mmCIF file of C-alpha atoms and ligand atoms in Angstrom:
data_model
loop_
_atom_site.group_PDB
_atom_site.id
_atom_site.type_symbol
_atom_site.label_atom_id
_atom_site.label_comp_id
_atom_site.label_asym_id
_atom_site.label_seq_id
_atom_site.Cartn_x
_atom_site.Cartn_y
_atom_site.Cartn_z
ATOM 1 C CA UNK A 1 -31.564 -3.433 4.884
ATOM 2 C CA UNK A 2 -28.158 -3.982 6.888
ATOM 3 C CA UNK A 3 -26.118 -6.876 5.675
ATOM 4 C CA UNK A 4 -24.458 -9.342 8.752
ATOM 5 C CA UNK A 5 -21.658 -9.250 6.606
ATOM 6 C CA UNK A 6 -21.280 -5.730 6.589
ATOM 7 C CA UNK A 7 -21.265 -5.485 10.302
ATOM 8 C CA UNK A 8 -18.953 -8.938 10.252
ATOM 9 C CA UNK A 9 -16.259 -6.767 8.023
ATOM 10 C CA UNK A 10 -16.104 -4.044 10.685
ATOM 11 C CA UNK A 11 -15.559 -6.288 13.655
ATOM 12 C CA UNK A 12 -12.612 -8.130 11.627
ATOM 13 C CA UNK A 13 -10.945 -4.885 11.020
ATOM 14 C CA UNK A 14 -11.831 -3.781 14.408
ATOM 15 C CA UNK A 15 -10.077 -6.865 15.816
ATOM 16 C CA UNK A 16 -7.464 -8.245 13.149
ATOM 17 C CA UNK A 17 -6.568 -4.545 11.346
ATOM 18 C CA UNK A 18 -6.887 -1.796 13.969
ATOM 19 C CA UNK A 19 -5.937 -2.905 17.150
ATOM 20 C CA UNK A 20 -2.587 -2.540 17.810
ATOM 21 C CA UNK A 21 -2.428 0.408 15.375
ATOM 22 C CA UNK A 22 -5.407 2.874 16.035
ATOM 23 C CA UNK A 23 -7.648 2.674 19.218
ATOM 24 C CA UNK A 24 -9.563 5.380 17.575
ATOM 25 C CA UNK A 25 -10.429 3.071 14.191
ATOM 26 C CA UNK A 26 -10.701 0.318 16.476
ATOM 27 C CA UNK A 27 -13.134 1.660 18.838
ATOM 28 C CA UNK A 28 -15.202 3.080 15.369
ATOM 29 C CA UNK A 29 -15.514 -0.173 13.565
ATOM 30 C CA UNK A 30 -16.267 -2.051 16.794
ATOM 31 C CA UNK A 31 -19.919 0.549 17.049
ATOM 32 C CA UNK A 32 -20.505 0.660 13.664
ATOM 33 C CA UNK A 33 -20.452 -3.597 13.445
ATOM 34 C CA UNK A 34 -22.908 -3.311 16.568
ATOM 35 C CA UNK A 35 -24.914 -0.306 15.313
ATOM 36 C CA UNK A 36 -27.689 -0.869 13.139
ATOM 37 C CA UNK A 37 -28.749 2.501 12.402
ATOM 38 C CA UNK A 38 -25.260 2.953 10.753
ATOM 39 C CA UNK A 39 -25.465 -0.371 9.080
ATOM 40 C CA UNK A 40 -28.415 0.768 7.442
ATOM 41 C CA UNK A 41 -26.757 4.099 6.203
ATOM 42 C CA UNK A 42 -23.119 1.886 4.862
ATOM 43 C CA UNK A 43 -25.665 -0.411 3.635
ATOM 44 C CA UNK A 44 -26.751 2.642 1.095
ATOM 45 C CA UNK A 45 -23.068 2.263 -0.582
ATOM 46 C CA UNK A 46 -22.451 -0.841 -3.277
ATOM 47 C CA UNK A 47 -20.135 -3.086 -1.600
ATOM 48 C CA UNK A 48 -16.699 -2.158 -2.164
ATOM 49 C CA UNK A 49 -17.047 1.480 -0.984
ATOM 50 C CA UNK A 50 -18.683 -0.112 2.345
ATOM 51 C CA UNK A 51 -15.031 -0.731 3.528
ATOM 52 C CA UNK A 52 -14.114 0.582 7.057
ATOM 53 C CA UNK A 53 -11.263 2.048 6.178
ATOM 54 C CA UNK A 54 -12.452 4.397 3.276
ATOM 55 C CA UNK A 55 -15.805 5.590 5.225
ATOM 56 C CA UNK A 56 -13.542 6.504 8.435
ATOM 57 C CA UNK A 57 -11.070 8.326 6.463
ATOM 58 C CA UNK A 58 -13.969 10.350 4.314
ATOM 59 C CA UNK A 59 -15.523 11.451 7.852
ATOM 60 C CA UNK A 60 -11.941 12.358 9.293
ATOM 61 C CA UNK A 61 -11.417 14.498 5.196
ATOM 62 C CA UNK A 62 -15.028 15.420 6.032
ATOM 63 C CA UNK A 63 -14.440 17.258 9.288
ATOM 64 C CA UNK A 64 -15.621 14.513 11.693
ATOM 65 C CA UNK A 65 -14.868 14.605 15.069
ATOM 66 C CA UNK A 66 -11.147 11.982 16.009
ATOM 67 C CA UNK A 67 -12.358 10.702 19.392
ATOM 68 C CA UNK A 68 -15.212 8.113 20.857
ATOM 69 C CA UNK A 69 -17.771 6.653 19.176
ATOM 70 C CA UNK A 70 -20.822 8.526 20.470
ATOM 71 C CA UNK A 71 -20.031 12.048 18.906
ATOM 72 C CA UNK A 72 -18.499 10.712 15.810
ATOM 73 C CA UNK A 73 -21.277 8.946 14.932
ATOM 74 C CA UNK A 74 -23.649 11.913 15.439
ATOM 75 C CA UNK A 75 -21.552 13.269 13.376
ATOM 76 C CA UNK A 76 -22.006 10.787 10.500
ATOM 77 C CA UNK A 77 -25.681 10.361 10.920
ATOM 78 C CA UNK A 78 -25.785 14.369 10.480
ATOM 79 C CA UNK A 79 -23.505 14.574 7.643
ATOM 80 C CA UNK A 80 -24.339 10.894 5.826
ATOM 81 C CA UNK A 81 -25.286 12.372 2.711
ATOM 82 C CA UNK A 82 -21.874 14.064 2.255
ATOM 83 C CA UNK A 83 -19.849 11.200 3.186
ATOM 84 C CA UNK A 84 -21.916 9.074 0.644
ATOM 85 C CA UNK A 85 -21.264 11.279 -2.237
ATOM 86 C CA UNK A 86 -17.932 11.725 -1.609
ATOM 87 C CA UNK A 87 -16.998 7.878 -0.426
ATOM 88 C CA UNK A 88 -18.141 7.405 -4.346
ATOM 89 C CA UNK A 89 -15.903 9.034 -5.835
ATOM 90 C CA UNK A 90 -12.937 8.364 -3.244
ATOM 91 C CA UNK A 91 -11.077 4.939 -3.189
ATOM 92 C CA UNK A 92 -8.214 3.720 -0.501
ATOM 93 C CA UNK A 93 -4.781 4.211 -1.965
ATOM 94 C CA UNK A 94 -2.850 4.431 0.682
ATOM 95 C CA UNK A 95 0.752 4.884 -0.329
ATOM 96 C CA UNK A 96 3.801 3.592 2.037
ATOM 97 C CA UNK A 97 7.328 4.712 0.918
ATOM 98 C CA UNK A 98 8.709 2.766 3.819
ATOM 99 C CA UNK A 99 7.416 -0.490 1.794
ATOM 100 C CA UNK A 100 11.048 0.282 -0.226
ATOM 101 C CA UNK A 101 12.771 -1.153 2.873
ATOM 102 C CA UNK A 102 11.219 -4.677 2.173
ATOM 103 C CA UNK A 103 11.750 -4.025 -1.904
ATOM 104 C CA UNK A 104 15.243 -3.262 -1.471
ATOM 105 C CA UNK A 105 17.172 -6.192 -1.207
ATOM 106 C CA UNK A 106 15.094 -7.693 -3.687
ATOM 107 C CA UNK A 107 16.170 -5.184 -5.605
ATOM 108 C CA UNK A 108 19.413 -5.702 -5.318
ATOM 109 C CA UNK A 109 19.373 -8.750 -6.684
ATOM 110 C CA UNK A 110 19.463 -7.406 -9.739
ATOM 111 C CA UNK A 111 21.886 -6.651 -11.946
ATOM 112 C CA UNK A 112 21.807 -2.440 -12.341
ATOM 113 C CA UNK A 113 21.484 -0.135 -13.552
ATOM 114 C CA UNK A 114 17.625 -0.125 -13.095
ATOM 115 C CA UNK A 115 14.675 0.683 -15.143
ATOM 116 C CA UNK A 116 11.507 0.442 -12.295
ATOM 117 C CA UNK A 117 8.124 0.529 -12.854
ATOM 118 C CA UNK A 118 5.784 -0.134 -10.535
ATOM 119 C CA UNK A 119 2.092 -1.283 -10.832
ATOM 120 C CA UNK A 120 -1.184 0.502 -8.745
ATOM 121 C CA UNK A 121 1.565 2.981 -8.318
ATOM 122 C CA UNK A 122 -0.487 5.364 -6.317
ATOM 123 C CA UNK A 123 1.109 8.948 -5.781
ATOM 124 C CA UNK A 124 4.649 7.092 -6.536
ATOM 125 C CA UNK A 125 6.283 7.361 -3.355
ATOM 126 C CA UNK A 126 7.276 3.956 -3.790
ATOM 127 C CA UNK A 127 8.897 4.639 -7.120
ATOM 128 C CA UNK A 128 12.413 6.202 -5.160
ATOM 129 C CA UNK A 129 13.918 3.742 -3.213
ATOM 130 C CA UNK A 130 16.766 5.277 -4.021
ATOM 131 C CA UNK A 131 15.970 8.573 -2.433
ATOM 132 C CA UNK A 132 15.629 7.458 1.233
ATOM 133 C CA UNK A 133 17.656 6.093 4.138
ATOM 134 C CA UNK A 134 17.130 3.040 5.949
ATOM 135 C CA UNK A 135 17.799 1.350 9.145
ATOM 136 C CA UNK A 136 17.825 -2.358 9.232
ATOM 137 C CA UNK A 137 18.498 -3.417 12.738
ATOM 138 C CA UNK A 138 21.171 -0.441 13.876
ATOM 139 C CA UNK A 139 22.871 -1.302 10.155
ATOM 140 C CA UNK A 140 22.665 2.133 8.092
ATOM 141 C CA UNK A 141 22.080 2.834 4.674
ATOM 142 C CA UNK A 142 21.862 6.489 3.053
ATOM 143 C CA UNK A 143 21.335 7.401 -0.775
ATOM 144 C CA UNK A 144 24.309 8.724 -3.308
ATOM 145 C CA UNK A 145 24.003 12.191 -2.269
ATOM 146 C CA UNK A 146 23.786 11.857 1.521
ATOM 147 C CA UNK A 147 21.102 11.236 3.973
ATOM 148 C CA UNK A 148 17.857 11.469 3.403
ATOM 149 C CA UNK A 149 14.989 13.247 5.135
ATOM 150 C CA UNK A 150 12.849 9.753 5.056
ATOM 151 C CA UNK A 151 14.246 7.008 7.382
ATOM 152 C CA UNK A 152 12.570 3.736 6.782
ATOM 153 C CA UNK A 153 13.135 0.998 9.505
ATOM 154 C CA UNK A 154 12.794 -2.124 9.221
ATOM 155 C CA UNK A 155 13.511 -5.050 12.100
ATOM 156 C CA UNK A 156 15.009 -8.287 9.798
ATOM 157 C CA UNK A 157 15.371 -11.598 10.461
ATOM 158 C CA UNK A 158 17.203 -14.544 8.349
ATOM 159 C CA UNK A 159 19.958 -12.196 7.360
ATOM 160 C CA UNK A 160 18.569 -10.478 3.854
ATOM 161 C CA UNK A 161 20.842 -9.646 1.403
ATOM 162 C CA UNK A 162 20.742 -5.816 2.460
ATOM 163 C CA UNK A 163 22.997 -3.930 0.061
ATOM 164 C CA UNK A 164 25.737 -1.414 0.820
ATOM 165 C CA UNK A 165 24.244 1.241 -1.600
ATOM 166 C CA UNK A 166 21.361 2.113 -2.972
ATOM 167 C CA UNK A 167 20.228 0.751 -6.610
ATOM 168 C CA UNK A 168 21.159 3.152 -9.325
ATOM 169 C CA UNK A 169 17.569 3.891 -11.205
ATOM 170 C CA UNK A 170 17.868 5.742 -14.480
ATOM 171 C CA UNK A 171 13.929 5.207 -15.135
ATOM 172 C CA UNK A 172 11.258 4.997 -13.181
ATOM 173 C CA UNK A 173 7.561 5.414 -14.177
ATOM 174 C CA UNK A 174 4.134 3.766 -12.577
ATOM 175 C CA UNK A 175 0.525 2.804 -13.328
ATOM 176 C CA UNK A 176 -2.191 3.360 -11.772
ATOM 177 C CA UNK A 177 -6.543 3.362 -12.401
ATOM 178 C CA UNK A 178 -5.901 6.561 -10.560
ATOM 179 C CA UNK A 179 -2.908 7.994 -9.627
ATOM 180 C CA UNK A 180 -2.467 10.935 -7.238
ATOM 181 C CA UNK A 181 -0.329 14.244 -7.769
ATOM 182 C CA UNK A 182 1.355 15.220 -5.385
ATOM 183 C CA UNK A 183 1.445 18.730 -6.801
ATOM 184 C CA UNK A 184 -2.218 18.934 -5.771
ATOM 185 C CA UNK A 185 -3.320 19.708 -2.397
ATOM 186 C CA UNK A 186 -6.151 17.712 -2.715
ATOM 187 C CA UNK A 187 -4.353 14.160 -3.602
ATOM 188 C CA UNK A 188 -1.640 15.065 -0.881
ATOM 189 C CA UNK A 189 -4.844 15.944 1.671
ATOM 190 C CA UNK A 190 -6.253 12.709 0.687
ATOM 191 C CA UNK A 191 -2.775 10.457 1.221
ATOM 192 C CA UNK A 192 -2.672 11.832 4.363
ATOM 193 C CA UNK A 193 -6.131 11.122 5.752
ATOM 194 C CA UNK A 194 -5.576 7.132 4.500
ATOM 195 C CA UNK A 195 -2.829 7.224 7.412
ATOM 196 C CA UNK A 196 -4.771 6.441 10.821
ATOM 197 C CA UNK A 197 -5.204 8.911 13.597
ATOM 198 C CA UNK A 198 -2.452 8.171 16.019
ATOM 199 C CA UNK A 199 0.330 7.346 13.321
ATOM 200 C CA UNK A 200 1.957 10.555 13.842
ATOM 201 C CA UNK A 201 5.550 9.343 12.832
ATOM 202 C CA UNK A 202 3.895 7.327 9.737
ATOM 203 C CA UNK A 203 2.435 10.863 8.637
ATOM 204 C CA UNK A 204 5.614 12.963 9.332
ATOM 205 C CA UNK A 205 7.518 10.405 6.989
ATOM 206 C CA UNK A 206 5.113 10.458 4.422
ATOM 207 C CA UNK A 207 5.058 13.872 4.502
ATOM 208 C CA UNK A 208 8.565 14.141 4.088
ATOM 209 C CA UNK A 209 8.338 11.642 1.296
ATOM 210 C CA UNK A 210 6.068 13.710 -0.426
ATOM 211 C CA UNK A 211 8.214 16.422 -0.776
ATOM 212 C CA UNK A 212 10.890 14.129 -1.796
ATOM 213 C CA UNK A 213 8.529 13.271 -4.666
ATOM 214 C CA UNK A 214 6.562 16.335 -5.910
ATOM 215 C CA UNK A 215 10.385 17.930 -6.500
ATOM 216 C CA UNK A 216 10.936 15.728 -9.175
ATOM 217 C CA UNK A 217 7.175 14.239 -9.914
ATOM 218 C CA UNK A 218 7.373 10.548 -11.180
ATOM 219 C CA UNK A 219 5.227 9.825 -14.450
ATOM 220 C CA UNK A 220 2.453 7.885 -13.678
ATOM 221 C CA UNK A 221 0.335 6.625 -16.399
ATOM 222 C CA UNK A 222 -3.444 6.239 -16.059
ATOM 223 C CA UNK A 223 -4.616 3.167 -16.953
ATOM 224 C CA UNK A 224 -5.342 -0.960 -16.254
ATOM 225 C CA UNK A 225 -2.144 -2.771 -14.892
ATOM 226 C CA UNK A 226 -2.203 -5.399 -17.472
ATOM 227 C CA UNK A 227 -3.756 -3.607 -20.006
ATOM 228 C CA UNK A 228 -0.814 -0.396 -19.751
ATOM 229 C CA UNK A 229 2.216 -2.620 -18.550
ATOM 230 C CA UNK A 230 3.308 -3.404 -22.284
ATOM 231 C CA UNK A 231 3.284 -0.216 -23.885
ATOM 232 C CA UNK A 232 5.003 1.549 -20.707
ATOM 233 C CA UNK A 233 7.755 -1.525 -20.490
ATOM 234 C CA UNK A 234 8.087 -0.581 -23.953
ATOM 235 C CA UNK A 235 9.315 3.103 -23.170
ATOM 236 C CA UNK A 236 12.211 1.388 -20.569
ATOM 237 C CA UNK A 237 15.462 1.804 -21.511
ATOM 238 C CA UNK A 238 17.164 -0.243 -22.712
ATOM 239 C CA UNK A 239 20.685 -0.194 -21.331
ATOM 240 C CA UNK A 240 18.893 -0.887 -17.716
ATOM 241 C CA UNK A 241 17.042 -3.970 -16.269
ATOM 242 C CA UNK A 242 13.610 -3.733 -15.937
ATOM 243 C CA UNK A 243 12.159 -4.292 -13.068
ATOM 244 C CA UNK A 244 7.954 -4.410 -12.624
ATOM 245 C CA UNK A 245 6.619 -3.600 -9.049
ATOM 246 C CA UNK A 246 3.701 -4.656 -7.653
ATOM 247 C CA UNK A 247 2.963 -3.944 -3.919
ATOM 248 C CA UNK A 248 -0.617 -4.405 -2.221
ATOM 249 C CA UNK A 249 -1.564 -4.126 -5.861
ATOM 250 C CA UNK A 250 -2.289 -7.117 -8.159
ATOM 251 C CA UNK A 251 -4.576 -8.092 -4.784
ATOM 252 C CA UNK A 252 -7.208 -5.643 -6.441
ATOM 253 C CA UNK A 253 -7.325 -7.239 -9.512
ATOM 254 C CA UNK A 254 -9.765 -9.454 -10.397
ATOM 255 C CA UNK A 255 -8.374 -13.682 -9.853
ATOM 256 C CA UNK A 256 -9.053 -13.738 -13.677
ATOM 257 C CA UNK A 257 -6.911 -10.415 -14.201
ATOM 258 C CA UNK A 258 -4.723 -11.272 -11.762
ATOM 259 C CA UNK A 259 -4.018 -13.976 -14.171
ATOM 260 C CA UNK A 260 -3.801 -11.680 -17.191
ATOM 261 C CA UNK A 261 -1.108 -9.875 -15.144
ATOM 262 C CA UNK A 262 1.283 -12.863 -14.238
ATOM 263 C CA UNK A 263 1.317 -13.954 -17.842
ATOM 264 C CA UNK A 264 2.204 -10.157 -19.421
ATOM 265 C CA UNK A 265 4.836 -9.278 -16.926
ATOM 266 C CA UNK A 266 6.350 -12.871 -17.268
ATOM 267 C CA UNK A 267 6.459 -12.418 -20.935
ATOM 268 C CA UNK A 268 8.248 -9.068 -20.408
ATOM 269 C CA UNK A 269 12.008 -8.845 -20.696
ATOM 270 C CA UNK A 270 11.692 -7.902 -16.974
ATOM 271 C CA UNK A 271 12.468 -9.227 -13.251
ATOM 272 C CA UNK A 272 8.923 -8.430 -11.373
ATOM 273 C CA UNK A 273 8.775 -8.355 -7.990
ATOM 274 C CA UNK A 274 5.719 -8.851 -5.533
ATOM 275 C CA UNK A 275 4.832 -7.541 -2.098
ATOM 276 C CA UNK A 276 1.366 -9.008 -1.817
ATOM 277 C CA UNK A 277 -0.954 -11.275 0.733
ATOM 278 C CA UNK A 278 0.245 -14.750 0.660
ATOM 279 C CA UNK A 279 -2.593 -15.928 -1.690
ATOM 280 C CA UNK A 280 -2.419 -13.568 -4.297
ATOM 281 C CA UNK A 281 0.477 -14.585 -6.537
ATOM 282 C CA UNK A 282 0.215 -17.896 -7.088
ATOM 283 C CA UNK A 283 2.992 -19.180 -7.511
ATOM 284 C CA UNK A 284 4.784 -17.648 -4.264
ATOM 285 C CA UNK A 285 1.851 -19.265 -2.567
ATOM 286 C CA UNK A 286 2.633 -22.632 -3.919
ATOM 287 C CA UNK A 287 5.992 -22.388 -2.697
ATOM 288 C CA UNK A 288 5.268 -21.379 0.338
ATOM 289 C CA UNK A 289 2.731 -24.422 1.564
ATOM 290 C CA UNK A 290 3.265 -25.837 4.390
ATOM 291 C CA UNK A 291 5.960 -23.247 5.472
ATOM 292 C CA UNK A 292 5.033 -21.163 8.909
ATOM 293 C CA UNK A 293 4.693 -17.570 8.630
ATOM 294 C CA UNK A 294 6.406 -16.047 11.915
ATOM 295 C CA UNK A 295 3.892 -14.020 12.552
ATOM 296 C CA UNK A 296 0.098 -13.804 11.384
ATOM 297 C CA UNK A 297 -1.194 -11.444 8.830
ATOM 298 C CA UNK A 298 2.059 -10.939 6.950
ATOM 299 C CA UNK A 299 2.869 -10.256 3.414
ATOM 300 C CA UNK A 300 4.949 -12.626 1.060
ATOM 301 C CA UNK A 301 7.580 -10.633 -0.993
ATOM 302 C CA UNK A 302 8.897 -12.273 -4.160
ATOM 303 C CA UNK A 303 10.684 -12.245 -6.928
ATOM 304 C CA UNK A 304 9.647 -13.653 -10.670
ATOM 305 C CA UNK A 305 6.741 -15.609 -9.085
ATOM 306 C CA UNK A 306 8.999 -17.699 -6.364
ATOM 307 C CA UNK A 307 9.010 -16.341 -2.543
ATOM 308 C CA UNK A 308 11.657 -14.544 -0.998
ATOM 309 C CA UNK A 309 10.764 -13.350 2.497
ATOM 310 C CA UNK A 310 7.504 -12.770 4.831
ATOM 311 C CA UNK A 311 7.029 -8.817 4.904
ATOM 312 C CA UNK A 312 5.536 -7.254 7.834
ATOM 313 C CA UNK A 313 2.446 -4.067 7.645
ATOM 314 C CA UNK A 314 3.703 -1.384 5.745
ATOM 315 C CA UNK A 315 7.340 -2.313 5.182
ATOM 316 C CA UNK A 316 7.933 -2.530 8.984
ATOM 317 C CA UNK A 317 9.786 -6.151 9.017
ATOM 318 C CA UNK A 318 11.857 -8.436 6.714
ATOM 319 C CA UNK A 319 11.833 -12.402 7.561
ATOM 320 C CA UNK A 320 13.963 -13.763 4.746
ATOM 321 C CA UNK A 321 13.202 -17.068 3.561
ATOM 322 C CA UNK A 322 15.338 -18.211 0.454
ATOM 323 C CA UNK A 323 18.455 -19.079 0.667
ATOM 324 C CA UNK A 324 21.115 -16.735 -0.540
HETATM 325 C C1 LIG B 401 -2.975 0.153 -1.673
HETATM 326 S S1 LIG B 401 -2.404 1.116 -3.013
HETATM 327 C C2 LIG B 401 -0.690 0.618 -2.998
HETATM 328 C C3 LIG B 401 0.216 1.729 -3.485
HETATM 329 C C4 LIG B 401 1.695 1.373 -3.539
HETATM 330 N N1 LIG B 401 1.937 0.269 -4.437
HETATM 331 C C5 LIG B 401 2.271 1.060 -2.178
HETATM 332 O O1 LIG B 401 2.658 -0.100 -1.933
HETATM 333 O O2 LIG B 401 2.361 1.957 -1.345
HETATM 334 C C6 LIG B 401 -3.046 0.228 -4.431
HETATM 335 C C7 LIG B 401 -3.071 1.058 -5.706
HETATM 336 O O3 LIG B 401 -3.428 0.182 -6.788
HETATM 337 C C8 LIG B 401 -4.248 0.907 -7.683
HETATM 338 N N2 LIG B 401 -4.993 -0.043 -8.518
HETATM 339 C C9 LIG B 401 -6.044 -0.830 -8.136
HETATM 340 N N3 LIG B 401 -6.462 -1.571 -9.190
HETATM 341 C C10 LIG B 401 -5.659 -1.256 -10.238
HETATM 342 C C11 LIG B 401 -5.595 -1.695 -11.595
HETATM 343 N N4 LIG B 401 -6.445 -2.588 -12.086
HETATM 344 N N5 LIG B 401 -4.653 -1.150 -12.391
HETATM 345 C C12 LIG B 401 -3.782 -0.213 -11.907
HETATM 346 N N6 LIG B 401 -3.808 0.233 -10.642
HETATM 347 C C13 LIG B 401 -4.726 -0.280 -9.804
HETATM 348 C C14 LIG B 401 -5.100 1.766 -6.788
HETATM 349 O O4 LIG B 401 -5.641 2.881 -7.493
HETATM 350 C C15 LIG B 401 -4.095 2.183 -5.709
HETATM 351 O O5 LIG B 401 -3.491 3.413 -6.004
#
């Protein structure tokens, strides 16, 4: 039995999440939402592994064919059973390094040196901010030792507090129900299939920012956000601030867990920052009623629950909003 709501899901991310970014995706979830025969299969998966984006990327892992609707959906019909099994055990964790341009000046708002851990940390490439250049409107910044093979650029507006280095971080470490290795061609296969067909340049720098981070792995610690956060703050330390991460995280917690969260990092002798949809943290949202994103579909970035700029898909633009 298809579910309207299944087929509603993959006409929003047809419309609101792939144009613009992948006519391939686009043109995929806009058959499968009108295709009942491939309803019926997605339909076969509980609901969170029904998602568009973590069927289309097992089919693309799988071997599908990257091009119109017609043969790629042959192609799932044929090879359904596959892309079920392996959809199971598979989950979206799409890691964007270029997500430290937005974290940056946030960071730098606090006092170094730094002790950072971040939260649904992935593979880690989020974890070295201090490993990569960036570009924020023509204005140039490169790490210690030179410039980096990652550039992450990022168009600003309301003049953020971009710093003239890069933080100092003497400890870094992440969480994560799963993290990947980058030392294992499988996890690195799998972080690049999560980046969309045509995003060559977004799949060239993560690339690069995986090699960045399997030279020097990060330690990522298996486990529950909330539940792992203590212990690991623990381990910080402590002649550096700590500073707890969470970006397109916490939003995969549970509202009730999400709750657990806020109260354990806020009891932490820690700054946390957030780089989340506007409704997650509460807090930021709060703040932030009544005040006009510039754009739809934008993230709010904060820092210690209060809002500090609108952050645009994957790190791509800054819109400060607190006054400095
Ligand atoms: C979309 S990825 C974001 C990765 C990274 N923070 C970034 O911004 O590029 C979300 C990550 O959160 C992890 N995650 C989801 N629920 C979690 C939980 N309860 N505890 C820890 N990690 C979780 C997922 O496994 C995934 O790796």
């Amino acid at each position: 039995m298809t579910d309207p709501a299944t087929a509603a899901w993959y006409l929003r991310f047809a419309e609101h999440e792939a144009r613009g970014e992948s006519a391939i995706y686009e043109e995929w979830a806009l058959g499968v939402a009108a295709d009942a025969g491939i309803l019926a299969l997605i339909a076969e998966l509980p609901r969170p592994k029904q998602q568009p984006n973590l069927i289309f990327a097992v089919s693309r892992l799988l071997g599908a064919p990257e091009g119109p609707y017609g043969p790629w959906r042959d192609w799932l019909a044929d090879h359904w059973d596959a892309v079920r099994a392996e959809a199971l055990v598979r989950a979206t964790q799409t890691n964007e390094p270029r997500r430290c341009a937005v974290l940056l000046p946030a960071l730098a708002l606090v006092p170094g040196p730094l002790a950072l851990l971040e939260v649904g940390a992935s593979a880690g490439l989020c974890l070295y901010p201090d490993r990569y250049s960036y570009d924020y409107d023509g204005h140039r910044l490169d790490p210690a030792a030179g410039p980096s093979t990652v550039l992450l650029e990022c168009a600003t507006t309301g003049n953020p507090p971009i710093p003239d280095a890069v933080p100092e971080i003497t400890w870094r470490a992440g969480i994560d129900l799963n993290p990947l290795d980058l030392t294992v061609a499988d996890d690195r296969l799998w972080l690049e299939t999560l980046i969309w067909p045509e995003q060559h340049a977004r799949r060239a720098r993560i690339r690069a920012a995986m090699d960045i981070v399997s030279a020097d792995p990060p330690r990522i610690v298996r486990g529950d956000a909330t539940a792992a956060l203590r212990g690991l703050a623990a381990e910080a330390p402590a002649d550096a601030t700590l500073v707890v991460v969470a970006s397109a995280a916490i939003v995969y917690l549970t509202p009730e867990n999400r709750a657990r969260f806020i109260d354990t990092v806020t009891s932490l002798d820690a700054r946390w920052i957030s780089n989340e949809g506007v409704g997650i943290v509460p807090s930021v949202r709060d703040a932030l009623q009544g005040v006009e994103p510039p754009r739809p579909g934008l993230f709010a970035l904060g820092m210690d629950g209060r809002p500090l700029a609108w952050t645009g898909a994957h790190g791509r633009s800054l819109d400060w909003i607190r006054p400095r």
